[in-house]
mmCIF file of C-alpha atoms in Angstrom:
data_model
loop_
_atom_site.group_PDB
_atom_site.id
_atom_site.type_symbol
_atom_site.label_atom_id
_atom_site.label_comp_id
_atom_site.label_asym_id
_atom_site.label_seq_id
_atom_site.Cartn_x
_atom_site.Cartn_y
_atom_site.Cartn_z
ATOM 1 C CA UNK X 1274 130.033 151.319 151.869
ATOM 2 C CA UNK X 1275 130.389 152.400 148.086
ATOM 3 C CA UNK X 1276 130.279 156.221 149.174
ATOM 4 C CA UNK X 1277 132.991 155.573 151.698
ATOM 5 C CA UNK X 1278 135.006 153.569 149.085
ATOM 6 C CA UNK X 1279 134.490 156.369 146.662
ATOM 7 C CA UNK X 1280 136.164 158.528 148.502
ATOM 8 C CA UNK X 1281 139.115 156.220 149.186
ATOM 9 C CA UNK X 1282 139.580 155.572 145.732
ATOM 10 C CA UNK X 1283 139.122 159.013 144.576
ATOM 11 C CA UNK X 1284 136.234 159.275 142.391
ATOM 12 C CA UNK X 1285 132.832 160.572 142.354
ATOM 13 C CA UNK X 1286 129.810 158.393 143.679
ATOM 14 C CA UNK X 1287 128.258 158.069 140.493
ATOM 15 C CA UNK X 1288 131.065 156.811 138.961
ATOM 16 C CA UNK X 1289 131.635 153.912 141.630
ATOM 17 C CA UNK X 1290 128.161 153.325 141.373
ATOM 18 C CA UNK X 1291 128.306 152.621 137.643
ATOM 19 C CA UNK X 1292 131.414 150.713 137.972
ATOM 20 C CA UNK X 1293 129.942 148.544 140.719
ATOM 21 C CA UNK X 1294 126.286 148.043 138.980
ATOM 22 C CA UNK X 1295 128.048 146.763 135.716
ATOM 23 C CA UNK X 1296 130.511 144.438 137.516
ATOM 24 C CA UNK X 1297 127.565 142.752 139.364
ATOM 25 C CA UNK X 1298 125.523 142.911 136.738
ATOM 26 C CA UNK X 1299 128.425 141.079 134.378
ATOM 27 C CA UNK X 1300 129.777 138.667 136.824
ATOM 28 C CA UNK X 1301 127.140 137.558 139.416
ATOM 29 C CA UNK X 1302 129.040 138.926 142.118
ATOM 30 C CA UNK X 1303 127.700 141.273 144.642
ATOM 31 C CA UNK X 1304 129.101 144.751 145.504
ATOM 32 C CA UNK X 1305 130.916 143.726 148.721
ATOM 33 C CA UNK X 1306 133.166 141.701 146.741
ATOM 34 C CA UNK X 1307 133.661 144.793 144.703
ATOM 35 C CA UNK X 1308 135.313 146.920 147.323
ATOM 36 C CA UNK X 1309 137.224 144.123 149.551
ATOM 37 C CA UNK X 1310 138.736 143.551 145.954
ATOM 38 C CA UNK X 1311 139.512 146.854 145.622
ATOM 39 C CA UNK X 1312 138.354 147.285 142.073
ATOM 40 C CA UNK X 1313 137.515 150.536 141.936
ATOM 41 C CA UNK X 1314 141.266 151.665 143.247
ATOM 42 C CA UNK X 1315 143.722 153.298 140.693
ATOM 43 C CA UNK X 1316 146.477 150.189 140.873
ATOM 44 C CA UNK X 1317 143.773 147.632 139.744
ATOM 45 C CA UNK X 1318 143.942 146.510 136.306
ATOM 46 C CA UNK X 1319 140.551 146.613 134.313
ATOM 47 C CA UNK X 1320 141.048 143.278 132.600
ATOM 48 C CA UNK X 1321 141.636 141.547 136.399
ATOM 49 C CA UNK X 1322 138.178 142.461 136.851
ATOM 50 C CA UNK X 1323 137.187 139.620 134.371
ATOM 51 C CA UNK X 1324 138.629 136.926 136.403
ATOM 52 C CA UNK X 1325 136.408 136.572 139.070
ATOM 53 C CA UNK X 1326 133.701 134.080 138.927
ATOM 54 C CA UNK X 1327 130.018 134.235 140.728
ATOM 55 C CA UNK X 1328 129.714 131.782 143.799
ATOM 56 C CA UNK X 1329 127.267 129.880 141.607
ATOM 57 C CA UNK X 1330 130.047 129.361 139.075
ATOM 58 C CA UNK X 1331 132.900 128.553 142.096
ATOM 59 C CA UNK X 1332 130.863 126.003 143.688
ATOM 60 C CA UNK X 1333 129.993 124.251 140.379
ATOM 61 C CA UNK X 1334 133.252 123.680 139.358
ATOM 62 C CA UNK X 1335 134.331 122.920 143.140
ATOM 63 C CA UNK X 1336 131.997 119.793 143.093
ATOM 64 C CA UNK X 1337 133.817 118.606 139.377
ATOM 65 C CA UNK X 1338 137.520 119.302 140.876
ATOM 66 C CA UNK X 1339 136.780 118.165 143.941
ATOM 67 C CA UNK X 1340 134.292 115.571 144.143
ATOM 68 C CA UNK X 1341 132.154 116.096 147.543
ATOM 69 C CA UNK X 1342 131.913 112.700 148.492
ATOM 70 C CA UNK X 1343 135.797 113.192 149.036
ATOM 71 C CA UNK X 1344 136.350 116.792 150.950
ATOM 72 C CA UNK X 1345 135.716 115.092 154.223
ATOM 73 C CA UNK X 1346 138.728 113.014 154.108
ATOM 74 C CA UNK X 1347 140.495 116.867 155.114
ATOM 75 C CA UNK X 1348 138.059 118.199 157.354
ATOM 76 C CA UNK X 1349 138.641 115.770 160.042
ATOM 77 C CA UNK X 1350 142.115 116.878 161.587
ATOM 78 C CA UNK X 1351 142.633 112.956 162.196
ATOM 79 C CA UNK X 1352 142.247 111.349 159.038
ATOM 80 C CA UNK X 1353 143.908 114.642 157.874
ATOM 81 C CA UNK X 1354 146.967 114.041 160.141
ATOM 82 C CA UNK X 1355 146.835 109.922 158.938
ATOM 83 C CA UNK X 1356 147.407 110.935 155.069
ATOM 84 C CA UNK X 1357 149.796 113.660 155.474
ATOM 85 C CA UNK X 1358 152.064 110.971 157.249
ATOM 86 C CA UNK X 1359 151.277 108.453 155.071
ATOM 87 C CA UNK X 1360 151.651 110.085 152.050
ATOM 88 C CA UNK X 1361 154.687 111.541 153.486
ATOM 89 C CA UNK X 1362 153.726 115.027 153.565
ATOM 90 C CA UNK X 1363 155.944 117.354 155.651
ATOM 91 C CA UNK X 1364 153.673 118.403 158.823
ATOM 92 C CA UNK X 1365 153.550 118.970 162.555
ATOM 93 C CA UNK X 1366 154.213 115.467 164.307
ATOM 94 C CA UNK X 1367 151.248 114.294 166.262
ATOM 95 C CA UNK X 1368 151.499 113.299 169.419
ATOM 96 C CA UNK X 1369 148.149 112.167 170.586
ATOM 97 C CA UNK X 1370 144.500 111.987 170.060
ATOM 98 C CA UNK X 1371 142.775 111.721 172.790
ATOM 99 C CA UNK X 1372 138.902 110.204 173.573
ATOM 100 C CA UNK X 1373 137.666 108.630 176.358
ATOM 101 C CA UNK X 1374 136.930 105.575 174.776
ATOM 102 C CA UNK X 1375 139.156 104.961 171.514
ATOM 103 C CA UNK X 1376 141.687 107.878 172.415
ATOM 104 C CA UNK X 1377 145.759 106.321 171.581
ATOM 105 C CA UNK X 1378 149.366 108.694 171.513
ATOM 106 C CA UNK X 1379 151.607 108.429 168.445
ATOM 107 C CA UNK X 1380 153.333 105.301 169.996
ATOM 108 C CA UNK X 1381 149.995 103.112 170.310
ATOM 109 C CA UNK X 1382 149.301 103.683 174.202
ATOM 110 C CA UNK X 1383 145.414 104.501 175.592
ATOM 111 C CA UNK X 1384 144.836 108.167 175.702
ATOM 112 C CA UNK X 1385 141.582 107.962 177.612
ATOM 113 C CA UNK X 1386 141.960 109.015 180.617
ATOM 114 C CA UNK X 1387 143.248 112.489 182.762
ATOM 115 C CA UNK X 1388 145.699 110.278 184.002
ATOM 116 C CA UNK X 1389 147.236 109.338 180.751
ATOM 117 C CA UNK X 1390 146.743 113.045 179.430
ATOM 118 C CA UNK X 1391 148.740 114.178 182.427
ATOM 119 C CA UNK X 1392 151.621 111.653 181.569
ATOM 120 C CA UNK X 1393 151.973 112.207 177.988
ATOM 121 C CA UNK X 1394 152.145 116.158 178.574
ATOM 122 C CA UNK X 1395 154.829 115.210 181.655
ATOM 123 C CA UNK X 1396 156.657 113.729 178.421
ATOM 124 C CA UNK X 1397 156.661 116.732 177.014
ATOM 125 C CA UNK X 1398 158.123 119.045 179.709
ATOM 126 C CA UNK X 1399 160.149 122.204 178.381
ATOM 127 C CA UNK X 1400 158.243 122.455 175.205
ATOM 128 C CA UNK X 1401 154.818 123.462 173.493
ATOM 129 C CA UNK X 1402 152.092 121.356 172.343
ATOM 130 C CA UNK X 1403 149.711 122.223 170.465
ATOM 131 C CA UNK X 1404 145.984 121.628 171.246
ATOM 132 C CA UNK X 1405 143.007 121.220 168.286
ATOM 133 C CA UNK X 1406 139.844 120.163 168.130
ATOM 134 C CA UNK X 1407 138.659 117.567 165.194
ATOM 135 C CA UNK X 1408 136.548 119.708 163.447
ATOM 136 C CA UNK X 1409 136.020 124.042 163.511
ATOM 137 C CA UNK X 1410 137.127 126.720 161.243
ATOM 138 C CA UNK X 1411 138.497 130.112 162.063
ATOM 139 C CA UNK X 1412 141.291 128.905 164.502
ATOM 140 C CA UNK X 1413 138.507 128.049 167.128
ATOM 141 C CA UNK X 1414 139.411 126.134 169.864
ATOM 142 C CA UNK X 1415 143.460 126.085 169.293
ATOM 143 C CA UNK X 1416 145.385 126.229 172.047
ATOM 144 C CA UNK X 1417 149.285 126.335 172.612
ATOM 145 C CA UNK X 1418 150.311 124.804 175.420
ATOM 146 C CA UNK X 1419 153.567 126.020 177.190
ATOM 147 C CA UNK X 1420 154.200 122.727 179.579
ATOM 148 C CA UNK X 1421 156.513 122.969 182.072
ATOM 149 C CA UNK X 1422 157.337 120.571 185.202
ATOM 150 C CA UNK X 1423 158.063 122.482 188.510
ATOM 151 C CA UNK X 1424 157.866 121.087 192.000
ATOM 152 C CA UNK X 1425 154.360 122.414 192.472
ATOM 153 C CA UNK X 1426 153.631 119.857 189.779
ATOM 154 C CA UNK X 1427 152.279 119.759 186.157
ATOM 155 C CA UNK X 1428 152.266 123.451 184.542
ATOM 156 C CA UNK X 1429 150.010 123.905 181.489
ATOM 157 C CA UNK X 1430 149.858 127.375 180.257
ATOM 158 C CA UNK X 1431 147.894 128.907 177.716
ATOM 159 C CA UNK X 1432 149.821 131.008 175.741
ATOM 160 C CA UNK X 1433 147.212 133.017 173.767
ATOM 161 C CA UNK X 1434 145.102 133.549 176.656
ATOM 162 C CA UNK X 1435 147.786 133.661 179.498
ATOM 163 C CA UNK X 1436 145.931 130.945 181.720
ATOM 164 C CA UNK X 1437 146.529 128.013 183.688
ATOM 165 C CA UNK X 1438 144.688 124.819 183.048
ATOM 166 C CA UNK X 1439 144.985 121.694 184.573
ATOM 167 C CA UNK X 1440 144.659 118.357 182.735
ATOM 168 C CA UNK X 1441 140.950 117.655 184.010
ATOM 169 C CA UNK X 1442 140.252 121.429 183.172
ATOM 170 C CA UNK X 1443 141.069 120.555 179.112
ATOM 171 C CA UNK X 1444 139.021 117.176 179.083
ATOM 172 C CA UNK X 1445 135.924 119.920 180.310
ATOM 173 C CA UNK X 1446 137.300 123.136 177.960
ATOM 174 C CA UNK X 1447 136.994 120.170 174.853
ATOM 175 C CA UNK X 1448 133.950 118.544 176.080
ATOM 176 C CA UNK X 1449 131.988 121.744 175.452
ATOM 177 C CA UNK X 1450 128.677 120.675 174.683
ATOM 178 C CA UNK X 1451 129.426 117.740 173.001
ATOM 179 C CA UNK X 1452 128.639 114.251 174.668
ATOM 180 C CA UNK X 1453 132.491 113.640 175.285
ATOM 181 C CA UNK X 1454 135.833 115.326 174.930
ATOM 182 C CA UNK X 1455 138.124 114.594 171.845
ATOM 183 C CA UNK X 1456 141.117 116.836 170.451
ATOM 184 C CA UNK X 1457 144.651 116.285 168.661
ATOM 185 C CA UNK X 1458 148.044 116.855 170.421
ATOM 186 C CA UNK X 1459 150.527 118.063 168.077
ATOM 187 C CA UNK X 1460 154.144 119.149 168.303
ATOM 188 C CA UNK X 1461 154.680 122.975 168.008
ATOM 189 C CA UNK X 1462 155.959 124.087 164.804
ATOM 190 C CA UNK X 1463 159.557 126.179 164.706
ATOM 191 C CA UNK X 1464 158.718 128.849 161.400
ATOM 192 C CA UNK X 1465 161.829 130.203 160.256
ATOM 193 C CA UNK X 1466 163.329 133.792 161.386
ATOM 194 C CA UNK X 1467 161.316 135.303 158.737
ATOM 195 C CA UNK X 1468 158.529 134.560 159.410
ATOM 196 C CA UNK X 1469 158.354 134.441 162.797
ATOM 197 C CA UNK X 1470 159.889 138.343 162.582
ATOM 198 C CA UNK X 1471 156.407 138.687 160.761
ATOM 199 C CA UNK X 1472 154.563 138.451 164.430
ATOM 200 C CA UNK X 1473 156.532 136.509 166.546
ATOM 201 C CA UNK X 1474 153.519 135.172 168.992
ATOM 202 C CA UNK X 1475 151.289 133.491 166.143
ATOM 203 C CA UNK X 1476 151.946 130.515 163.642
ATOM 204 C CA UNK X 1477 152.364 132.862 160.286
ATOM 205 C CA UNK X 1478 150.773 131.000 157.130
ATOM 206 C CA UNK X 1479 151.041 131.295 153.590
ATOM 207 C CA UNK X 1480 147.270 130.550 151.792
ATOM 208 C CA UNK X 1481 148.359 129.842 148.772
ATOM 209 C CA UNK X 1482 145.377 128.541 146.640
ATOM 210 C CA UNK X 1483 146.607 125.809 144.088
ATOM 211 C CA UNK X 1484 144.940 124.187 141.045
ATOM 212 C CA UNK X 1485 145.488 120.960 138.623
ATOM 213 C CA UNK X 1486 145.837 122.802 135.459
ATOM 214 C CA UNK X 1487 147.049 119.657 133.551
ATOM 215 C CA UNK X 1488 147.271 116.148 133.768
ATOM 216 C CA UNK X 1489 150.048 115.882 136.554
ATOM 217 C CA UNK X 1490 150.502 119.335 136.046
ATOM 218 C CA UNK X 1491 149.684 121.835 139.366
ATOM 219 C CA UNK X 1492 149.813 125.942 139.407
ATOM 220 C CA UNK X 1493 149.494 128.134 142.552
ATOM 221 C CA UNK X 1494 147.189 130.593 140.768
ATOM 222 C CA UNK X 1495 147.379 133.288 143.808
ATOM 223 C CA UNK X 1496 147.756 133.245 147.639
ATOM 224 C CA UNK X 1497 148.474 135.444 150.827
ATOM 225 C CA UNK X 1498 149.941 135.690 153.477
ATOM 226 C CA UNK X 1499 148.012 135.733 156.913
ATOM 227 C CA UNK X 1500 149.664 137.274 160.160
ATOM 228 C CA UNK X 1501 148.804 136.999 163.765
ATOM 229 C CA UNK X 1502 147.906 140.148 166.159
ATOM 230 C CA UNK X 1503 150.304 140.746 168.689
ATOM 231 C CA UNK X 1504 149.760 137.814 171.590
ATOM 232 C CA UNK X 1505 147.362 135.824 169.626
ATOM 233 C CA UNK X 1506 148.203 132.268 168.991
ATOM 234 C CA UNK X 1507 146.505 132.137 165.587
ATOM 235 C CA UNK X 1508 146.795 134.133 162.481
ATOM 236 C CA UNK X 1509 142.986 133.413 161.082
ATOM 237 C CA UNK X 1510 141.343 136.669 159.457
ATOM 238 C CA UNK X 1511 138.246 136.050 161.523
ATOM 239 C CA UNK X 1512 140.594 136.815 164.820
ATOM 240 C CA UNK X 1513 141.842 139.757 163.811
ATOM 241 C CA UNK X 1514 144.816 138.669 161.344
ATOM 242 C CA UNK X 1515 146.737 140.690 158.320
ATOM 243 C CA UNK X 1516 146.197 139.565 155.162
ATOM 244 C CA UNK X 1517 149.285 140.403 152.857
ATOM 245 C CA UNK X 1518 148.707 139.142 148.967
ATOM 246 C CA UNK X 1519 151.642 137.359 147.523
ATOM 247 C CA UNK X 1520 153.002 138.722 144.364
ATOM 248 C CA UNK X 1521 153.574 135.456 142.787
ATOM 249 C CA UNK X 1522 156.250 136.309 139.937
ATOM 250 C CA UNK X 1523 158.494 137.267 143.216
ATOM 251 C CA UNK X 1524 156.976 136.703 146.548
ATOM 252 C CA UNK X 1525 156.957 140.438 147.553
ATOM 253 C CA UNK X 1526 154.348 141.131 149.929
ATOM 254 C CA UNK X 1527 151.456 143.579 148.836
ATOM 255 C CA UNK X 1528 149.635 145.994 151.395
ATOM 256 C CA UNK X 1529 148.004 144.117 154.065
ATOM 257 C CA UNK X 1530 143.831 144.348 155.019
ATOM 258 C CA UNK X 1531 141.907 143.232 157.635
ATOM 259 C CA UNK X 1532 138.907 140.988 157.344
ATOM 260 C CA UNK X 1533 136.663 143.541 159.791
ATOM 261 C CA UNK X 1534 136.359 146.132 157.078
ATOM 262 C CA UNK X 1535 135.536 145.876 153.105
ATOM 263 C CA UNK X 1536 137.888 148.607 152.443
ATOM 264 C CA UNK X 1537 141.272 147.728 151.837
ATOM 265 C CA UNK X 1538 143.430 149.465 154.316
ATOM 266 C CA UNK X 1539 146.828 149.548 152.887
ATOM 267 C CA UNK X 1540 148.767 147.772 155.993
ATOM 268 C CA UNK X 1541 152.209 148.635 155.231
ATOM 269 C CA UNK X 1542 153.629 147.665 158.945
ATOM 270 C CA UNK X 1543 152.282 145.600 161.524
ATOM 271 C CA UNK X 1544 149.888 147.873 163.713
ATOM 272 C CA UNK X 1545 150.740 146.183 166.872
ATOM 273 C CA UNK X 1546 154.605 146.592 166.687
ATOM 274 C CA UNK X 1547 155.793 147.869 163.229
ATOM 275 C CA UNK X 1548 157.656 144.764 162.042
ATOM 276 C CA UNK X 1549 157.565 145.435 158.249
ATOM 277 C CA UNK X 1550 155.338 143.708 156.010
ATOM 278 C CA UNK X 1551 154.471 145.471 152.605
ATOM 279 C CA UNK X 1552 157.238 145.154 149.781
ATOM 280 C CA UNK X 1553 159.221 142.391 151.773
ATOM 281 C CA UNK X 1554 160.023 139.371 149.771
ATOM 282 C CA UNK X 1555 159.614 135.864 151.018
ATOM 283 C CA UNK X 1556 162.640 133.627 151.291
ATOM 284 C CA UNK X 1557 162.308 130.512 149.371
ATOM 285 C CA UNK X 1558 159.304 131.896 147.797
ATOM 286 C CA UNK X 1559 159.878 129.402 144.124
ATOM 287 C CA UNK X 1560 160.581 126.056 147.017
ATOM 288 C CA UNK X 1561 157.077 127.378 148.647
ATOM 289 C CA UNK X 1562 155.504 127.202 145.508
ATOM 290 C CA UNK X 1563 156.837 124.176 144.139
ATOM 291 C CA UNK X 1564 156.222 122.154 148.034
ATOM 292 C CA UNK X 1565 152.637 123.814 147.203
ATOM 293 C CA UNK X 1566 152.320 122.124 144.016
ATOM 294 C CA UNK X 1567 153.560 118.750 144.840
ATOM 295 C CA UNK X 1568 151.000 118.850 148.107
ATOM 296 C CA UNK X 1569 147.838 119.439 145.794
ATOM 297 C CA UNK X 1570 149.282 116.334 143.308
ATOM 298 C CA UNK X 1571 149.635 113.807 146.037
ATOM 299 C CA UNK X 1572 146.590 114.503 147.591
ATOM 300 C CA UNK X 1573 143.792 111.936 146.422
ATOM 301 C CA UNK X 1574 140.702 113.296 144.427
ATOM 302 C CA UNK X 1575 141.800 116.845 144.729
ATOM 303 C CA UNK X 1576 142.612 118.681 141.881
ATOM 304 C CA UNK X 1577 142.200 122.400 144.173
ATOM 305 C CA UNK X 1578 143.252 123.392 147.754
ATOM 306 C CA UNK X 1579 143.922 126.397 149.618
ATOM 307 C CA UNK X 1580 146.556 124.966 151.287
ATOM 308 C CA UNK X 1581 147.935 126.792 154.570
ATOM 309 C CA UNK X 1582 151.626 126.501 154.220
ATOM 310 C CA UNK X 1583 154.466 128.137 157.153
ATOM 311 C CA UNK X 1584 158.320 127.935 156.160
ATOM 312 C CA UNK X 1585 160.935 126.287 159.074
ATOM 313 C CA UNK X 1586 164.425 126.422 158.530
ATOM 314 C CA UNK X 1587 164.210 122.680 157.396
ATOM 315 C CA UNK X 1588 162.095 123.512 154.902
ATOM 316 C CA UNK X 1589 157.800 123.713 154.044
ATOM 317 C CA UNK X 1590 155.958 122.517 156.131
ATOM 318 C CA UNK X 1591 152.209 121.813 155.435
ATOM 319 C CA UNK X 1592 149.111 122.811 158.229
ATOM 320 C CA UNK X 1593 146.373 121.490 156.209
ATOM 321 C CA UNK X 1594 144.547 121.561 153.194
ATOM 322 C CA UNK X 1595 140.935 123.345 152.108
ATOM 323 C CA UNK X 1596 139.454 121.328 149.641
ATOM 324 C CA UNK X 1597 136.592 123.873 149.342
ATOM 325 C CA UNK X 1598 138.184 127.374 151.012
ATOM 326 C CA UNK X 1599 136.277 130.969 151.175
ATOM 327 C CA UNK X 1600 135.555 132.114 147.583
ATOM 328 C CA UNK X 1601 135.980 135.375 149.001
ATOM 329 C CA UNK X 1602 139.829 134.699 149.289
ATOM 330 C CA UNK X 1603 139.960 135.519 145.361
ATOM 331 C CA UNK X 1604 139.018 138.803 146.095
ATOM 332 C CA UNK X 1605 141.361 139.701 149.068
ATOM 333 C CA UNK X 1606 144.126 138.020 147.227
ATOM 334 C CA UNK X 1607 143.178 139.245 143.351
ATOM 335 C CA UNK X 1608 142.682 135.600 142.689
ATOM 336 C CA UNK X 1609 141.998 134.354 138.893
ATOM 337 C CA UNK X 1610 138.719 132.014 140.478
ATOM 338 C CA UNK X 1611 137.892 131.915 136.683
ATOM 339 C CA UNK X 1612 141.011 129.601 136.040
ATOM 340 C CA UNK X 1613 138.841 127.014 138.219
ATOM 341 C CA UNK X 1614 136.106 127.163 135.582
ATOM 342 C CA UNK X 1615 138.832 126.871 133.074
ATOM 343 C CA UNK X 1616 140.311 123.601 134.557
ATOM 344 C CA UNK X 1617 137.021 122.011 135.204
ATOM 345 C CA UNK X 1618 135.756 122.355 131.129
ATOM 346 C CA UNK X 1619 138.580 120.334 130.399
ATOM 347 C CA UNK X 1620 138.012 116.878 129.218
ATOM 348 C CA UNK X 1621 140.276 114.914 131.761
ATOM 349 C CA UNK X 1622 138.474 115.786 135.177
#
């Protein structure tokens, strides 16, 4: 890995393995974060190197920002959907959660049974729901359903994996292995032109990573922007997706990487069909920050989020929050982690 990342950044293999062995040796971190940081690469800036913080270090002052006993509250999708409405947080509308025994739809009627499952979808005819289990990472289990009413009947399909399923066939796709089926219906979310231009197939998110610097006081201290494959449903790094960092003094996209390599590849296009990404500039990019800061100060006992953030033409919208996300997002975004450390010395957490 260091010889091959040598060679991309021009230098000899002693010298990377100095710089490496004294980074590691000074911050904690390991040599993989190294190259998916792209330290060692001409454009990086010595004194960035400093900014990074050891997983030791990010964990301990995760548990004084965010107290632990809390970060469930947004790891359940359901309780995650309740607050965001009740704190009146822009987000998808949902339309159902549905359990055999305690399921209920966003107007208060049993969602418990196929039958009811196949009438709320009938409801929904001409449109796309979207499909998510409670609890998962990494865009797992997400469907989007394209439902459509025809005289053959009820037409659910799958848009990421072109298939048909039939009511009974979700209850058994969500059941899995678990002792009974249980998911969230949402409405599909509309992303502006932009963004959908970006990869028009997947929902296109800005992680923006956000932190209570002050009393009342929130920065976005670095994000990205992640990007669908062509056809996929989901933009999630671990399926495949670009990740563009944010240039957060304008919003211009950086070169993109890819999650399946160390080595940062420099994505100036979309592979799949050449829709520019590198050195375009996000519309609205100061309203996505500010929407980013306002999320992490209404948000009960959370003081830092990597919040997953799309832009409609309305306006923000929010897809949830990560009260404890990847440490290793510092590094493909160039993150300050050590601001984190900084916030949680001061006297007021």
């Amino acid at each position: 890995m260091l010889n091959k990342e040598a060679q991309l950044a021009g230098m000899s293999f002693a010298k990377m393995l100095w710089q490496t062995s004294y980074f590691c040796l000074k911050t904690g971190l390991g040599p993989r974060y190294f190259v998916v940081a792209g330290m060692a690469r001409k454009n990086f800036a010595e004194a960035d190197k400093w900014q990074h913080i050891s997983a030791r270090q990010y964990y301990q002052a995760l548990d004084i920002l965010n107290p632990p006993l809390y970060r469930k509250l947004t790891q359940s999708k359901l309780s995650e959907k309740a607050l965001y409405q009740l704190l009146h947080i822009p987000t998808a509308a949902m339309l159902g959660y549905f359990h055999p025994l305690t399921g209920i739809t966003a107007d208060g009627r049993p969602l418990s049974t196929v039958d009811a499952l196949t009438n709320l979808l009938q409801q929904c005819a001409g449109s796309t729901v979207m499909l998510k289990p409670l609890e998962g990472f990494g865009g797992a289990g997400v469907m989007a359903l394209a439902v459509t009413v025809s005289d053959g009947g009820l037409q659910l399909l799958s848009l990421g994996e072109r298939k048909l399923y039939s009511p009974a066939q979700l209850l058994s796709y969500y059941q899995g292995k678990n002792p009974l089926p249980e998911f969230m219906l949402e409405a599909y979310i509309q992303q502006s032109a932009q963004f959908a231009g970006f990869n028009p197939s997947s929902l296109n998110t800005l992680r923006l990573w956000v932190l209570e610097t002050q009393p009342g006081m929130a920065e976005v201290i670095g994000g990205y922007l992640r990007i669908g494959r062509a056809g996929q449903v989901i933009d999630n790094a671990s399926a495949g997706g670009i990740m563009c960092p944010v240039d957060l003094a304008t919003g211009e996209l950086q070169p993109g990487l890819l999650k399946k390599t160390p080595h940062r590849d420099d994505i100036m296009q979309h592979p799949d069909h050449g829709a520019p990404l590198a050195g375009v500039t996000l519309e609205h990019w100061p309203q996505l920050k500010q929407f980013a800061e306002k999320v992490l100060l209404t948000l009960p006992h959370t003081r830092f989020a990597g919040l997953d953030i799309t832009m409609t033409e309305q306006g923000p919208i929010l897809i949830e929050s990560n009260v404890a996300p990847d440490k290793d997002g510092a590094a493909h975004g160039n993150i300050p982690s050590i601001k984190l450390q900084q916030a949680a010395r001061m006297h007021y957490v």
